[in-house]
Coordinates of C-alpha atoms in Angstrom, one line a residue:
X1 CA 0.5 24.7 25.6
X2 CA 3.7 24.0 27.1
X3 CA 2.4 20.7 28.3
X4 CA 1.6 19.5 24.6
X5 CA 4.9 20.7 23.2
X6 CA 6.5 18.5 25.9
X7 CA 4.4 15.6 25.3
X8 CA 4.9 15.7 21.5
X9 CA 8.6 15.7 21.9
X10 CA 8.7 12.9 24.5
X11 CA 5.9 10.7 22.9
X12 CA 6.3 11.4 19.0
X13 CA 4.7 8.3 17.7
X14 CA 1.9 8.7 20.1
X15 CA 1.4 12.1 19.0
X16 CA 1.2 11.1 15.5
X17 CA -1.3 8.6 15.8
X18 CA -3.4 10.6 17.8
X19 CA -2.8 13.9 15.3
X20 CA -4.0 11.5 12.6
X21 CA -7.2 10.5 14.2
X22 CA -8.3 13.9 15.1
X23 CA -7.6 14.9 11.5
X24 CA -8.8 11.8 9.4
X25 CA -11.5 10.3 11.5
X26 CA -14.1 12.9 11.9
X27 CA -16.9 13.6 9.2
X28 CA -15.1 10.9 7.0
X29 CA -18.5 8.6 6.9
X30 CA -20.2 11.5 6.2
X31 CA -19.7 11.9 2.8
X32 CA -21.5 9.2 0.4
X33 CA -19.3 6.9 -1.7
X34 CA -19.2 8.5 -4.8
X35 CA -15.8 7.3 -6.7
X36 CA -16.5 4.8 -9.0
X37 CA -13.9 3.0 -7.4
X38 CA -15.0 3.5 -4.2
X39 CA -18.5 2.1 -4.7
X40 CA -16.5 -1.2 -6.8
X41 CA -14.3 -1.8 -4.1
X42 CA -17.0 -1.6 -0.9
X43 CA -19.3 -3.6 -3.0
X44 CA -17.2 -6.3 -3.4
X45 CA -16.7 -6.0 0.4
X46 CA -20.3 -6.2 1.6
X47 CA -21.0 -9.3 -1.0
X48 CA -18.1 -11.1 0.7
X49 CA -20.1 -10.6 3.8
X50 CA -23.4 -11.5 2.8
X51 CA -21.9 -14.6 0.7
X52 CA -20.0 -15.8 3.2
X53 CA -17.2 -16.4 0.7
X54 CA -13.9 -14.3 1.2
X55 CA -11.3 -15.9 -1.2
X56 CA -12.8 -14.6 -5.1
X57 CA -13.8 -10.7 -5.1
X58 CA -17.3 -10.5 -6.5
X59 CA -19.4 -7.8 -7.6
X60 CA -23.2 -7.7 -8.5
X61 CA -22.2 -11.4 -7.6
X62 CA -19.8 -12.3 -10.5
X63 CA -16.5 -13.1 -10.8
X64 CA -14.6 -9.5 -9.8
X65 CA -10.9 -10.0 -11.5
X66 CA -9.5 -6.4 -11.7
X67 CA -7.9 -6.1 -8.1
X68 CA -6.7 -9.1 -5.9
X69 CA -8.3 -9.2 -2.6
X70 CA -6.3 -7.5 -0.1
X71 CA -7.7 -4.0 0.5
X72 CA -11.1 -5.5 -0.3
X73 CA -10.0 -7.8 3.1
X74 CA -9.6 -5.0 4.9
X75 CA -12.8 -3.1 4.1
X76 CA -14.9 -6.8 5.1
X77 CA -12.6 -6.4 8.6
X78 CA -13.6 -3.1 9.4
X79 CA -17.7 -3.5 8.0
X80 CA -17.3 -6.8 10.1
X81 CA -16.6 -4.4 13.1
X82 CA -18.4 -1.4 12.3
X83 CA -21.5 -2.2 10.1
X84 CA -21.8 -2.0 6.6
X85 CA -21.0 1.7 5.9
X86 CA -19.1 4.4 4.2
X87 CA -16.8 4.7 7.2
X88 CA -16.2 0.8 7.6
X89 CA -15.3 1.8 3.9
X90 CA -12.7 4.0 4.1
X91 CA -11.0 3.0 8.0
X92 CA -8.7 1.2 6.1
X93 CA -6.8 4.5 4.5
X94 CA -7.9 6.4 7.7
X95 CA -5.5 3.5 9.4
X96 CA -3.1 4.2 6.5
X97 CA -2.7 7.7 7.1
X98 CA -1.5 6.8 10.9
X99 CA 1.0 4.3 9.9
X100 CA 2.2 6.5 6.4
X101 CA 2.5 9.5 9.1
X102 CA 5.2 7.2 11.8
X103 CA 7.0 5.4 8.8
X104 CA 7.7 9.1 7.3
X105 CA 8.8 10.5 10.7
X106 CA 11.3 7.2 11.3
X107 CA 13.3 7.4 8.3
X108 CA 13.0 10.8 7.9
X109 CA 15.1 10.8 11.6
X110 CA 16.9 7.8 10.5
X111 CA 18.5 9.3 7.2
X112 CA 18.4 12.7 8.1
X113 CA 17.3 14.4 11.6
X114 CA 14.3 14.0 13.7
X115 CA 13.5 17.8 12.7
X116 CA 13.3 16.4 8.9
X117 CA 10.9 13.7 10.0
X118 CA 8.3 15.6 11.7
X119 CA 8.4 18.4 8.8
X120 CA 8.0 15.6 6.4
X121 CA 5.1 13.9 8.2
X122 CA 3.2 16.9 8.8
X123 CA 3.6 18.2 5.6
X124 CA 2.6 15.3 3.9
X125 CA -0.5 14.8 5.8
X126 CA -1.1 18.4 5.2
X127 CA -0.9 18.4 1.6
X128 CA -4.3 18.2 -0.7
X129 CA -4.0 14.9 -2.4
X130 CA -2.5 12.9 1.1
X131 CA -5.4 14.0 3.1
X132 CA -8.2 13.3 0.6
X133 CA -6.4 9.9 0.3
X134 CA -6.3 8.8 3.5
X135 CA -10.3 9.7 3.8
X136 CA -11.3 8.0 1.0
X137 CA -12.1 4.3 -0.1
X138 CA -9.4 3.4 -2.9
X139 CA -7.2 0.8 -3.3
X140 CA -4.2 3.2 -4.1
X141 CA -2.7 4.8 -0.4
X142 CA -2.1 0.9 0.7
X143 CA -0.3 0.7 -2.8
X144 CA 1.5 3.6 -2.7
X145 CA 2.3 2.8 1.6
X146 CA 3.6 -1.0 0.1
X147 CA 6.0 0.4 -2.4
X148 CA 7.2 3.2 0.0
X149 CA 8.1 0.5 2.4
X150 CA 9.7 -1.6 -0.2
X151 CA 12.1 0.8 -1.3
X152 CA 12.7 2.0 2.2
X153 CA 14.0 -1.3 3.1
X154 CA 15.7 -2.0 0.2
X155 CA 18.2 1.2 1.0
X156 CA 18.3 0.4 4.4
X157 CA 19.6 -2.9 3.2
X158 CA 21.9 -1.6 0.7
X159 CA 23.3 0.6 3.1
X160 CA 23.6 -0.8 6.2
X161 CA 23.0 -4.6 5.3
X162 CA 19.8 -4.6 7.3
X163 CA 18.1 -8.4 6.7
X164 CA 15.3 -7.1 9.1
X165 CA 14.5 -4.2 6.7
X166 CA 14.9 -6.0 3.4
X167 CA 12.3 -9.3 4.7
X168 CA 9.8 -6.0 5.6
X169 CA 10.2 -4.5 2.3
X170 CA 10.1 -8.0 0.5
X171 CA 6.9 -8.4 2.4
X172 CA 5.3 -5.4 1.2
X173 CA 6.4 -5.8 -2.2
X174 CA 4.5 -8.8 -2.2
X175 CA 1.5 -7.7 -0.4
X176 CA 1.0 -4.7 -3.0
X177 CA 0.8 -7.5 -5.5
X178 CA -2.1 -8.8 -3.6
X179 CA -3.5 -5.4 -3.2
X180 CA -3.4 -4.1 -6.6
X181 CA -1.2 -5.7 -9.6
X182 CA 2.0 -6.2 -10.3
X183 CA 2.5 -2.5 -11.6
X184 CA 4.4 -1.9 -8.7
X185 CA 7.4 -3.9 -9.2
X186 CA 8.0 -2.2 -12.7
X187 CA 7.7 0.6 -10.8
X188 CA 10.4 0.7 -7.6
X189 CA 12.3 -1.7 -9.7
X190 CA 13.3 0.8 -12.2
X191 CA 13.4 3.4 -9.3
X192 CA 16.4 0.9 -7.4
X193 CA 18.0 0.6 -10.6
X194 CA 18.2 4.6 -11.3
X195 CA 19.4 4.3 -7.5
X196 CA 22.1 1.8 -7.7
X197 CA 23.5 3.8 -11.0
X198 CA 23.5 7.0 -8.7
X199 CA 25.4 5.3 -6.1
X200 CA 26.9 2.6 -7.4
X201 CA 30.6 3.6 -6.0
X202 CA 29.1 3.1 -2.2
X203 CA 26.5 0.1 -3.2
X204 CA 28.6 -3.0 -3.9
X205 CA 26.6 -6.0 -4.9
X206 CA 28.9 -9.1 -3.3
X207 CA 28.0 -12.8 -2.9
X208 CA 26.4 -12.4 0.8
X209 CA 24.0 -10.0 -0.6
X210 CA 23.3 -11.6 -3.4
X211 CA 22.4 -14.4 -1.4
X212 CA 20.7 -12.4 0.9
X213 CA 18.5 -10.5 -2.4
X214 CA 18.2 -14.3 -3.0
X215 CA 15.7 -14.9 0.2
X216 CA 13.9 -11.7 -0.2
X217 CA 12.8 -12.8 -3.5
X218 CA 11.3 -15.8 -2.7
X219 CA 9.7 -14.1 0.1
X220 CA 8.1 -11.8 -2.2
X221 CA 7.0 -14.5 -4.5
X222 CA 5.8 -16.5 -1.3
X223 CA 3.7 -13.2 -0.1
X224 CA 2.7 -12.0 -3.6
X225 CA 1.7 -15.4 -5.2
X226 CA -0.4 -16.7 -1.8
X227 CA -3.8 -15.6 -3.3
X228 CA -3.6 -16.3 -6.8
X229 CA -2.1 -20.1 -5.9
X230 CA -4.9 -20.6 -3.4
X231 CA -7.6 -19.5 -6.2
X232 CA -5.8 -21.3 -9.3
X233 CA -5.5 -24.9 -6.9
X234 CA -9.4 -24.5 -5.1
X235 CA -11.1 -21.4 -6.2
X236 CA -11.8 -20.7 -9.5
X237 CA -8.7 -20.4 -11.8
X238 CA -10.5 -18.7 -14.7
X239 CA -10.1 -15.6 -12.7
X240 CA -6.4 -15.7 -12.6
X241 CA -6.2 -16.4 -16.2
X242 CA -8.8 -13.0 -16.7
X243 CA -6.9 -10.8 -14.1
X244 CA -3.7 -11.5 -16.3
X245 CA -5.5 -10.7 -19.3
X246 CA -6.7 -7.3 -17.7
X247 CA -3.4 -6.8 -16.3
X248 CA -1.6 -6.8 -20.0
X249 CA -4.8 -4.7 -21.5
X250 CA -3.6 -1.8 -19.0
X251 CA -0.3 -1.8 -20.2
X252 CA -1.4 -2.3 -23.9
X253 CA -4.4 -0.2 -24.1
X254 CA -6.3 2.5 -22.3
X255 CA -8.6 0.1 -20.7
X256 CA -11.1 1.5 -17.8
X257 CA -9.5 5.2 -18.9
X258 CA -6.2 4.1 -17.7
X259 CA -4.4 5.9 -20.4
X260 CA -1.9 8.5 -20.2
X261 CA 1.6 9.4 -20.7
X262 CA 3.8 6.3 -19.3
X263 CA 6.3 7.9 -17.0
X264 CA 3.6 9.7 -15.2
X265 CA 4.3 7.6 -11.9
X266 CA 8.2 8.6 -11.8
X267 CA 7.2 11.6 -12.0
X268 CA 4.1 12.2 -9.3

């Protein structure tokens, strides 16, 4: 016992990883696919495989323009390694849950004490909706893990001028784009701005930073727009131009039973 209290102490990231694969990993291909989001997602995955065609999401072999291809990428990476399966299905979050677990440790210790950052990882992992998550085959953990980093680095930035942090979180910013919509740009965007209005006497907005926002920006456009030029230039535009159209439906209308009260995200 003493020897594992020592070793978590000394080799905290280590620990973590390993904690998450004993938790996640087993019993998770067990289960049958049974979300219908799951089944859309994995499908796409395995007709990528058997098409030989990775740039346009398909499914039953058309045209699949509801979700950009990113976590569907993922899902062909793992079935490429693992077979066609339910666990080659849902590695992807299992491998979420590991990195979600040493991000929440390292800026838990970073902003407040290394005590913080393990209570935070562990009980985040140990919480009901977290852990289900993390074993499942949905687009949203890599979502929500996108816009965590993204706001991450955007305080780091603001508060300690951190270019390092703010490219990472332009990045990720960009790559939820490719993973699930836009949505998530409304949504830490309004989230900075309730931020900056909290704080506003120790964030001050001169012309290096500006500059500085400047280059993150493009970076995000560079990392969020990749796909959707690639497909509009030598795939097949028409599902840009439909992806677009389904993206304004969601906000419009209750399409797919996406309905609900507006501010629900700020508040989950």
């Amino acid at each position: 016992m003493n020897f594992l209290k020592k070793f978590f102490f000394k080799y905290k990231y280590l620990s973590f990883i390993f904690g998450s694969l004993v938790v996640l990993l087993p019993f998770t291909g067990n289960v049958h696919l049974f979300d219908w989001d799951e089944i859309n997602f994995a499908e796409c995955a395995r007709e990528m495989i058997v098409t030989n065609s990775y740039h346009t999401p398909l499914i039953n072999f058309q045209p699949f323009w509801e979700k950009p291809p990113l976590f569907i990428w993922m899902q062909v990476l793992c079935m490429k390694l693992f077979g066609i399966n339910e666990l080659a299905a849902r590695l992807p979050n299992v491998i979420n849950g590991i990195i979600t677990m040493c991000l929440l440790y390292y800026f838990g210790k970073k902003w407040y004490s290394a005590s913080f950052g393990i209570l935070w990882a562990i009980v985040h992992m140990g919480s009901v909706l977290p852990h289900l998550y993390f074993r499942s085959g949905i687009i949203d953990p890599w979502y929500n893990l996108l816009g965590f980093v993204f706001f991450s680095g955007m305080v780091e930035f603001l508060k300690s001028n951190s270019i390092k942090w703010l490219m990472i979180g332009s990045a990720s910013l960009g790559l939820s784009v490719l993973t699930k919509g836009p949505a998530m740009v409304l949504i830490t965007g309004l989230s900075l701005i309730f931020l900056f209005f909290l704080s506003k006497k120790e964030l001050v907005l001169d012309s290096y930073r500006v500059k500085i926002l400047f280059y993150g920006f493009l970076l995000f456009v560079f990392m969020g727009g990749s796909w959707f030029l690639f497909e509009y230039f030598w795939g097949d535009k028409r599902i840009i131009y439909a992806f677009l159209d389904y993206q304004i439906r969601l906000f419009k209308t209750q399409d797919s039973g996406h309905g609900g009260f507006f501010l629900y995200h700020f508040i989950v």
